[in-house]
mmCIF file of C-alpha atoms in Angstrom:
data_model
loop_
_atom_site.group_PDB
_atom_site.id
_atom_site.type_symbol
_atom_site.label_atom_id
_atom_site.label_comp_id
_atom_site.label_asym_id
_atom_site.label_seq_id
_atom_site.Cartn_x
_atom_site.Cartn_y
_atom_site.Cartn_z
ATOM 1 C CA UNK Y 24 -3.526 12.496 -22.067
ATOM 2 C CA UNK Y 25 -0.391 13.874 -20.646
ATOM 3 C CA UNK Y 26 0.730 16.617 -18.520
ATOM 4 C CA UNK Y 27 3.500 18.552 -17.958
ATOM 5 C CA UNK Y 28 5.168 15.742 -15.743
ATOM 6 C CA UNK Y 29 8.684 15.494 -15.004
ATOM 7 C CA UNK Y 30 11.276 12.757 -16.377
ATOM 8 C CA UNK Y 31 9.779 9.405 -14.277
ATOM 9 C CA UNK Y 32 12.877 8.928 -13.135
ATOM 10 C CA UNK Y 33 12.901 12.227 -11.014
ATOM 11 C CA UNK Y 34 9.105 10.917 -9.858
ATOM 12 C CA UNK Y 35 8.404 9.398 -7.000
ATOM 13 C CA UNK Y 36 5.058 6.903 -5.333
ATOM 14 C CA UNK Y 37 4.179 6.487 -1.695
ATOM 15 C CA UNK Y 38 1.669 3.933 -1.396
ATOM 16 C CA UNK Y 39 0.053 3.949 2.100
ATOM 17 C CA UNK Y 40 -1.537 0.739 4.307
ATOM 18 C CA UNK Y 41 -5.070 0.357 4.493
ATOM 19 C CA UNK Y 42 -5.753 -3.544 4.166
ATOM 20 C CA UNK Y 43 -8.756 -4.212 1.613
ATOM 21 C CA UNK Y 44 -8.910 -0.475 1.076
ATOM 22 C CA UNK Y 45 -5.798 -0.391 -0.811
ATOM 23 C CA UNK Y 46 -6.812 -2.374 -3.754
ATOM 24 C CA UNK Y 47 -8.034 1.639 -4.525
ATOM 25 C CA UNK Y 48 -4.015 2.219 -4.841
ATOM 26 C CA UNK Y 49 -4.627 -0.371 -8.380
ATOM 27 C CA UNK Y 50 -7.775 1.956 -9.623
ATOM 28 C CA UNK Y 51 -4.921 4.980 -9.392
ATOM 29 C CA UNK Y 52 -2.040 3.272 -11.049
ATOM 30 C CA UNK Y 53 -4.630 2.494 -13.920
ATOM 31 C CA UNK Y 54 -5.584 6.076 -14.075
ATOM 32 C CA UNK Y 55 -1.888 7.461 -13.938
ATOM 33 C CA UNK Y 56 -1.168 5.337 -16.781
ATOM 34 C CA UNK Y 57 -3.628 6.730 -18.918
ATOM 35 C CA UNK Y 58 -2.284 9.927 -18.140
ATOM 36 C CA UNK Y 59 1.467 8.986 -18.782
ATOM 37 C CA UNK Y 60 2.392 9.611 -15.243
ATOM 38 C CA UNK Y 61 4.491 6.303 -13.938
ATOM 39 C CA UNK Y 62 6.844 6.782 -11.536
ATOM 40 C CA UNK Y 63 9.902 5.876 -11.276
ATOM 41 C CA UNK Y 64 10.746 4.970 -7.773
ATOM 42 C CA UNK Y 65 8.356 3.481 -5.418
ATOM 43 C CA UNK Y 66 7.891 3.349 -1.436
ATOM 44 C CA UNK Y 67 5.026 1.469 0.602
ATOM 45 C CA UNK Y 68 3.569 0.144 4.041
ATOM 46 C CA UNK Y 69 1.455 -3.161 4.358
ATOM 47 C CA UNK Y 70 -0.838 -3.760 1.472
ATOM 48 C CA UNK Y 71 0.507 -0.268 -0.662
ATOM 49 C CA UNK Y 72 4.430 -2.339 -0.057
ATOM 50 C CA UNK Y 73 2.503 -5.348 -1.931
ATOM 51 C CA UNK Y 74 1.191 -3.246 -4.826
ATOM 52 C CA UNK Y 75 3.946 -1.494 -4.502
ATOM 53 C CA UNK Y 76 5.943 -4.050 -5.986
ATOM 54 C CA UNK Y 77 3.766 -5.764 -8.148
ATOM 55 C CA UNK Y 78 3.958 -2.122 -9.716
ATOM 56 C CA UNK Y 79 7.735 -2.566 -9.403
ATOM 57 C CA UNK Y 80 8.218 -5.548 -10.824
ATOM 58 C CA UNK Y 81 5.312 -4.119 -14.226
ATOM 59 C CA UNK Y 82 1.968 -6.234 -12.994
ATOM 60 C CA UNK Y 83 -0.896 -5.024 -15.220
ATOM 61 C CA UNK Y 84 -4.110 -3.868 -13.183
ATOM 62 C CA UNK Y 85 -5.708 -7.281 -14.211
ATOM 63 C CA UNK Y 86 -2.976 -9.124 -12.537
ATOM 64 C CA UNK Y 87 -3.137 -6.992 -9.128
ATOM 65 C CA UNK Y 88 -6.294 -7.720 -8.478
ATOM 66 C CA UNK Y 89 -5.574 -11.117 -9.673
ATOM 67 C CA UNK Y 90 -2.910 -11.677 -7.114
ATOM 68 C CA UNK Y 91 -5.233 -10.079 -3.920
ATOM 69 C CA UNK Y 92 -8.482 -11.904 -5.126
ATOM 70 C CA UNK Y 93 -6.652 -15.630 -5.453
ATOM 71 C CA UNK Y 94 -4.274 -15.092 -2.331
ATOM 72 C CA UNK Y 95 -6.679 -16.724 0.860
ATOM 73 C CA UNK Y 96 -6.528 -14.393 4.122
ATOM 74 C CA UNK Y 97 -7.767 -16.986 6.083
ATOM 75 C CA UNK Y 98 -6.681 -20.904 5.906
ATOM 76 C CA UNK Y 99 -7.119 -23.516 8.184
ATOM 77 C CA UNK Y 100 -3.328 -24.969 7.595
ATOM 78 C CA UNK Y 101 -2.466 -21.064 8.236
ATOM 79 C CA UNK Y 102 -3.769 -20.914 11.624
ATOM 80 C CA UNK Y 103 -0.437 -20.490 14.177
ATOM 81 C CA UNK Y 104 -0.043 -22.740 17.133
ATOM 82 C CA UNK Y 105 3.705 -21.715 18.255
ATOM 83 C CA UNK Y 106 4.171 -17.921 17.559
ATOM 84 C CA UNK Y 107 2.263 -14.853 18.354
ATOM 85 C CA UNK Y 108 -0.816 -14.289 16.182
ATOM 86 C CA UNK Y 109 -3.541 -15.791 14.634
ATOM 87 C CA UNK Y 110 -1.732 -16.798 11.409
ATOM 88 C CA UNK Y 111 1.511 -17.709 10.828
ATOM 89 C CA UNK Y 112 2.548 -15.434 8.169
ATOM 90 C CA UNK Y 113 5.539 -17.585 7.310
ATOM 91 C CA UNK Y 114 3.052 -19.937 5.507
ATOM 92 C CA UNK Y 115 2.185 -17.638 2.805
ATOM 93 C CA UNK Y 116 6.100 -17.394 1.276
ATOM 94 C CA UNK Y 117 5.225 -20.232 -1.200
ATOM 95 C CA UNK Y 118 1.968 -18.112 -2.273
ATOM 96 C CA UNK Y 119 4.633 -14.748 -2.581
ATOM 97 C CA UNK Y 120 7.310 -16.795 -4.615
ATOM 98 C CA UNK Y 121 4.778 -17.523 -7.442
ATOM 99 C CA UNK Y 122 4.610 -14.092 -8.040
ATOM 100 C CA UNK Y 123 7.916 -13.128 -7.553
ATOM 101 C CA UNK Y 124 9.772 -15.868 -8.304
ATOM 102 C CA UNK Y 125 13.160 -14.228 -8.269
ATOM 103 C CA UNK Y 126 12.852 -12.821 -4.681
ATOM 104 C CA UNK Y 127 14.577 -10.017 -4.955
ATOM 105 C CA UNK Y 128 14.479 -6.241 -4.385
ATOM 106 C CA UNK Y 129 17.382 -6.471 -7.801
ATOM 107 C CA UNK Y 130 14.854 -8.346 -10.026
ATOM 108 C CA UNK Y 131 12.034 -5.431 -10.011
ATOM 109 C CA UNK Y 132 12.267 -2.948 -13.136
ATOM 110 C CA UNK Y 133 12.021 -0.358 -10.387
ATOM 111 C CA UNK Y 134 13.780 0.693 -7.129
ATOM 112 C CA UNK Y 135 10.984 -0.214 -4.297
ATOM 113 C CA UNK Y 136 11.252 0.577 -0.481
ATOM 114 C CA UNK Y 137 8.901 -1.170 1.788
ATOM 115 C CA UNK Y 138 8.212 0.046 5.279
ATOM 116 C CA UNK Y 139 8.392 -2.530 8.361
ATOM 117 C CA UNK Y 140 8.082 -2.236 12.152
ATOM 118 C CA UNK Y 141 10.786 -3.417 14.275
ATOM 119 C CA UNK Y 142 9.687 -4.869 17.183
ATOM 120 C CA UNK Y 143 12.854 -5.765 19.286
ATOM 121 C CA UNK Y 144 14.271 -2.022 18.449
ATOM 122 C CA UNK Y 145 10.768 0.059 18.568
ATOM 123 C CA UNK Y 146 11.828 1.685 14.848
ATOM 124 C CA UNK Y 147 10.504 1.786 11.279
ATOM 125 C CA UNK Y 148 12.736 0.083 8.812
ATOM 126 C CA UNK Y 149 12.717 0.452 5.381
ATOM 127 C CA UNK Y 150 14.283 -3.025 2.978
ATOM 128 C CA UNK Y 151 15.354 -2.086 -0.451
ATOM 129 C CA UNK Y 152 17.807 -4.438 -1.274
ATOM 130 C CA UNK Y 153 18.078 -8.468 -0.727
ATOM 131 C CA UNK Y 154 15.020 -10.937 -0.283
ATOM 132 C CA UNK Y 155 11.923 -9.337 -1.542
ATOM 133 C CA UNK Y 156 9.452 -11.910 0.083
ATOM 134 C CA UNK Y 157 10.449 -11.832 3.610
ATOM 135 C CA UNK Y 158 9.955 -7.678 3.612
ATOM 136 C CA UNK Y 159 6.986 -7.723 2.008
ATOM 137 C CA UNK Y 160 5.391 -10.620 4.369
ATOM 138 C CA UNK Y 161 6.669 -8.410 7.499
ATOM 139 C CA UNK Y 162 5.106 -5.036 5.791
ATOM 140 C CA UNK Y 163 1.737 -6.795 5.536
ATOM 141 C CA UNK Y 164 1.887 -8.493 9.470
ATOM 142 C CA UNK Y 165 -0.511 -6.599 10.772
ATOM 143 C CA UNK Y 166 -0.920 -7.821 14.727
ATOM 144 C CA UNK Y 167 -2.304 -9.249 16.065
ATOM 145 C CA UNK Y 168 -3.608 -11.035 13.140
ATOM 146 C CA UNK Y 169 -0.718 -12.368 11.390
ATOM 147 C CA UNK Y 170 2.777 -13.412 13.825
ATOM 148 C CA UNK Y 171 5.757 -11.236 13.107
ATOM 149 C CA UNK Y 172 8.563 -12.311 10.437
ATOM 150 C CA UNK Y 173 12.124 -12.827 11.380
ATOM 151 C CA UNK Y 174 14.483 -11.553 8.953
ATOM 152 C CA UNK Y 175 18.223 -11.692 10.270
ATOM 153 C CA UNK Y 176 18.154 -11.495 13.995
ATOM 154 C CA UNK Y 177 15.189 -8.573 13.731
ATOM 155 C CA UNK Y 178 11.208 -9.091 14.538
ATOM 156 C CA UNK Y 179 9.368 -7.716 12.031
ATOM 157 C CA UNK Y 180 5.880 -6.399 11.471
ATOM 158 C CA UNK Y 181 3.135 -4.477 9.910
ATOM 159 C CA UNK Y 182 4.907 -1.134 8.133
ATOM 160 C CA UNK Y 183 1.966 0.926 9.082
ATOM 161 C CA UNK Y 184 2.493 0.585 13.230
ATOM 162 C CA UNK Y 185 5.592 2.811 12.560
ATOM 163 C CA UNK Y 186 5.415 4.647 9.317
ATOM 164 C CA UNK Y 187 1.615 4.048 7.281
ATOM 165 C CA UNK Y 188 2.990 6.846 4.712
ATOM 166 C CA UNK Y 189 6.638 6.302 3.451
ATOM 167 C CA UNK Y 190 7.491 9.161 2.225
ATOM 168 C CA UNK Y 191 11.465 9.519 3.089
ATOM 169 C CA UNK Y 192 13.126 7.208 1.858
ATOM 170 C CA UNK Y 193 11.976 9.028 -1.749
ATOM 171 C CA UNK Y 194 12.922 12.240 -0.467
ATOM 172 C CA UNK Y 195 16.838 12.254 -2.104
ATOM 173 C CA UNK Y 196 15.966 10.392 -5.088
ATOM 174 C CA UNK Y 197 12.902 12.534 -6.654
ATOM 175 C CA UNK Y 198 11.740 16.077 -7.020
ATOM 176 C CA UNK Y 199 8.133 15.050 -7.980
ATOM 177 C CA UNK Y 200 5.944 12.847 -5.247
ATOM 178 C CA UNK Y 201 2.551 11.592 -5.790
ATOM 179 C CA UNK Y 202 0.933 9.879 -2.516
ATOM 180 C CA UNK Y 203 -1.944 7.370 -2.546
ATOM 181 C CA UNK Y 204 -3.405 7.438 0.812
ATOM 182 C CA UNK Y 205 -6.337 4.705 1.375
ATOM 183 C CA UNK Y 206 -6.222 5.387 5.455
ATOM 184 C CA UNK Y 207 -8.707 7.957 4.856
ATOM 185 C CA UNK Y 208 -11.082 9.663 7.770
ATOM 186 C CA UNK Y 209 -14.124 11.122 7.093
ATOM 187 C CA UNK Y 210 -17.440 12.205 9.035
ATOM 188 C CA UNK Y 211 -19.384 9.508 10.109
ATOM 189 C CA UNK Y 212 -22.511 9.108 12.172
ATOM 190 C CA UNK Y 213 -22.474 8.203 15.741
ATOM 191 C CA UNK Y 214 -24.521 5.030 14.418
ATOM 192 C CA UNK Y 215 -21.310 3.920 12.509
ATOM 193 C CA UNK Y 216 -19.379 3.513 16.121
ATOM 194 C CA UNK Y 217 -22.239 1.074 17.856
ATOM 195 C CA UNK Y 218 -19.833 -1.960 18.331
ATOM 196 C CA UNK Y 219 -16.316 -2.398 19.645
ATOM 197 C CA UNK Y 220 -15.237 -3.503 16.618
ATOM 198 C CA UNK Y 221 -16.646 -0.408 14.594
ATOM 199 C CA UNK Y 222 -15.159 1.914 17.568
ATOM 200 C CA UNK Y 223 -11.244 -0.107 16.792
ATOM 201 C CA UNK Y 224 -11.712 0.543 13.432
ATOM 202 C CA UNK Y 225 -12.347 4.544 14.046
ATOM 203 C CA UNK Y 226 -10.190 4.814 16.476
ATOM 204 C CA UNK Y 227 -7.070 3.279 14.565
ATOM 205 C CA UNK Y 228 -7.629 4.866 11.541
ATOM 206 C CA UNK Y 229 -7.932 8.542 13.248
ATOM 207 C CA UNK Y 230 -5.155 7.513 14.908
ATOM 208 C CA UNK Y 231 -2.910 6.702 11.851
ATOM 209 C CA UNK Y 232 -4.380 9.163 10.195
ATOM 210 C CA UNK Y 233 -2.919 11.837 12.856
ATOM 211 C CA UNK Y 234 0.472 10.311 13.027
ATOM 212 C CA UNK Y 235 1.087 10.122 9.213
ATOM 213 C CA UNK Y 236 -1.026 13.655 8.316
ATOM 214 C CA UNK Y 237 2.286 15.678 7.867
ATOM 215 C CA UNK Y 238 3.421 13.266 5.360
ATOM 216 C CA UNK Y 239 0.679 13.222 3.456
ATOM 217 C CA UNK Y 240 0.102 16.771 2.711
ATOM 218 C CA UNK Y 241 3.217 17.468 1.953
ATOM 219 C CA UNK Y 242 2.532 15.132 -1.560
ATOM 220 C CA UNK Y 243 2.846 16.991 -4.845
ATOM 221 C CA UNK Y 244 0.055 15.210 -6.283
ATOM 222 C CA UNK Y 245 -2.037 13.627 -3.809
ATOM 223 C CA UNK Y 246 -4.788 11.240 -3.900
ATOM 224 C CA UNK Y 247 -6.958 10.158 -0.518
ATOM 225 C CA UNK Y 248 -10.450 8.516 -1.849
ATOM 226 C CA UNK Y 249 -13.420 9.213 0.295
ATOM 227 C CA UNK Y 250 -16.258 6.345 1.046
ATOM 228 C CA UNK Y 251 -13.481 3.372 1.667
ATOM 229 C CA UNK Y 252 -14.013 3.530 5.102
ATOM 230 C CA UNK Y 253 -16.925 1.786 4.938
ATOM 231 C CA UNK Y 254 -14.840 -1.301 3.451
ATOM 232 C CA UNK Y 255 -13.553 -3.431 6.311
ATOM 233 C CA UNK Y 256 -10.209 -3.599 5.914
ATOM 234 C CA UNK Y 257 -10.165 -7.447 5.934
ATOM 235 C CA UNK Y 258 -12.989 -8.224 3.700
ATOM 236 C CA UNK Y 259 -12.113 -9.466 -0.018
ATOM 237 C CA UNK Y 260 -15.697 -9.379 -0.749
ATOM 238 C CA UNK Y 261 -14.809 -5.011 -1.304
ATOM 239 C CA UNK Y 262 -11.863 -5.938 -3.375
ATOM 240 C CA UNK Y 263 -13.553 -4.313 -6.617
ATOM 241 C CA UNK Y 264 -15.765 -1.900 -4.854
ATOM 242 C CA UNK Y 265 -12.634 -0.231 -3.710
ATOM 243 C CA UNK Y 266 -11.188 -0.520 -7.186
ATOM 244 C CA UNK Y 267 -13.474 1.383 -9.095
ATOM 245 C CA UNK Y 268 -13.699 3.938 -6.030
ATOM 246 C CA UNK Y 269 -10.249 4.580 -6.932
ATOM 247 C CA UNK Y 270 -10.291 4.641 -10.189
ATOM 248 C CA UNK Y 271 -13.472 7.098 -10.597
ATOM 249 C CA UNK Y 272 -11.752 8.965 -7.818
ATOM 250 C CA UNK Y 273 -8.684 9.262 -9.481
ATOM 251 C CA UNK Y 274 -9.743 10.312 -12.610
ATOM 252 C CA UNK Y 275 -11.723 13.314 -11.154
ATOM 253 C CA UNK Y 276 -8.177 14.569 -9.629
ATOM 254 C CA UNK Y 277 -5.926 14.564 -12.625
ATOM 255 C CA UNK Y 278 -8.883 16.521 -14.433
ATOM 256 C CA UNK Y 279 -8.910 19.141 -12.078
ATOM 257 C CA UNK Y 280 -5.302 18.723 -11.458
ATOM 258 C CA UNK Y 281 -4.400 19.184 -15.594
ATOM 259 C CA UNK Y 282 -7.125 21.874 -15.582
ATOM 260 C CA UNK Y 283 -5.140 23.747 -12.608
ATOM 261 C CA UNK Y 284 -1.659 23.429 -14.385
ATOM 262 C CA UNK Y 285 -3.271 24.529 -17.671
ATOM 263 C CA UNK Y 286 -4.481 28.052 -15.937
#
């Protein structure tokens, strides 16, 4: 199944943060492979840096949700005692280097940009070049969860505070963008905000939501999957739940998106 896409190299792939939600981002790749639409470049905050460059570096579905399923959120041995956060997020390197054993930006078969918030400055930044591991680990720090990650003399931390939608950094380099967005919002019931932990959730992803919503529209092709806000964000338990509601959801768009173009 193709359309009529543009050369991949002119074709461009925001992947968006969104924790547990953003194994979705896999279902999609699957899809846009079945409809000969792979991108070229790459750009991503938190979890949709991750997949973004297991993407990069050619991971097959199988082995993304491979590499989320057999990577622990949560160990004892993690747990920090001398920097901010519950876990140090320095411990998981090792885990990183098995899967990208080169660790670097060079070794991927495609140019990736990962989103980061700098803490000292107050400022997105966005690596591309040099030590792949220590960008991605500061990409996926979400606070105050996991501590920050020092690369150079910078702080760095979840990609999402600052920028949950990376869209510039693709801007010069493609004429074609296609956005994955698993921060979605929806209507809920007021029964779905009756603890403070249900009312963080809501409130931070309305809030991202509002900051990033410019970005987002302005993708040529655009996928946001409803129902994944009822996966918490740190539970692995909705790893395949929010795989197939990609995938099913992804499939429906290129339908009606081939079925538009063919009009």
């Amino acid at each position: 199944m193709q359309g009529n896409w543009p050369d991949k190299k002119q074709c461009g792939l925001i992947l968006s943060g969104g924790g547990v939600r953003g194994m979705a981002h896999i279902g999609i790749l699957e899809v846009l492979k079945e409809y000969e639409l792979q991108p070229h470049w790459v750009s991503g905050s938190s979890v949709g840096a991750l997949i973004g460059a297991l993407y990069a570096q050619d991971a097959s579905s199988k082995e993304m949700l491979a590499f989320f399923k057999n990577t622990p959120l949560f160990r004892y041995s993690f747990f920090s005692l001398s920097k901010p956060g519950l876990l140090n997020t320095d411990r998981y390197f090792d885990l990183f280097k098995a899967q990208w054993p080169e660790n670097s930006f060079e070794s991927l078969r495609r140019p990736l940009y990962v989103a980061a918030t700098d803490l000292l400055n107050g400022d997105v930044v966005y690596f591309h070049q040099g030590e792949l591991i220590p960008a991605l680990l500061a990409s996926a720090a979400l606070p105050p969860i996991f501590s920050p990650v020092q690369i150079g003399k910078g702080l760095y931390a979840d990609g999402g505070i600052m920028d949950n939608f990376p869209r510039s950094p693709l801007e010069e380099h493609v004429e074609f963008l296609v956005g994955s967005n698993v921060s979605v919002i929806e209507t809920v019931e007021k029964k779905a905000i009756s603890s403070s932990f249900q009312l963080t959730n809501r409130t931070t992803s309305l809030m991202l939501y509002a900051i990033n919503k410019e970005r987002i529209i302005k993708s040529d092709l655009l996928f946001e999957p409803l129902n994944l806000e009822k996966i918490n964000v740190l539970d692995k338990a909705g790893i395949e739940k929010a795989y197939q509601i990609g995938k099913d959801y992804a499939r429906k768009v290129m339908d009606d998106y081939l079925k538009d173009q063919a009009s």
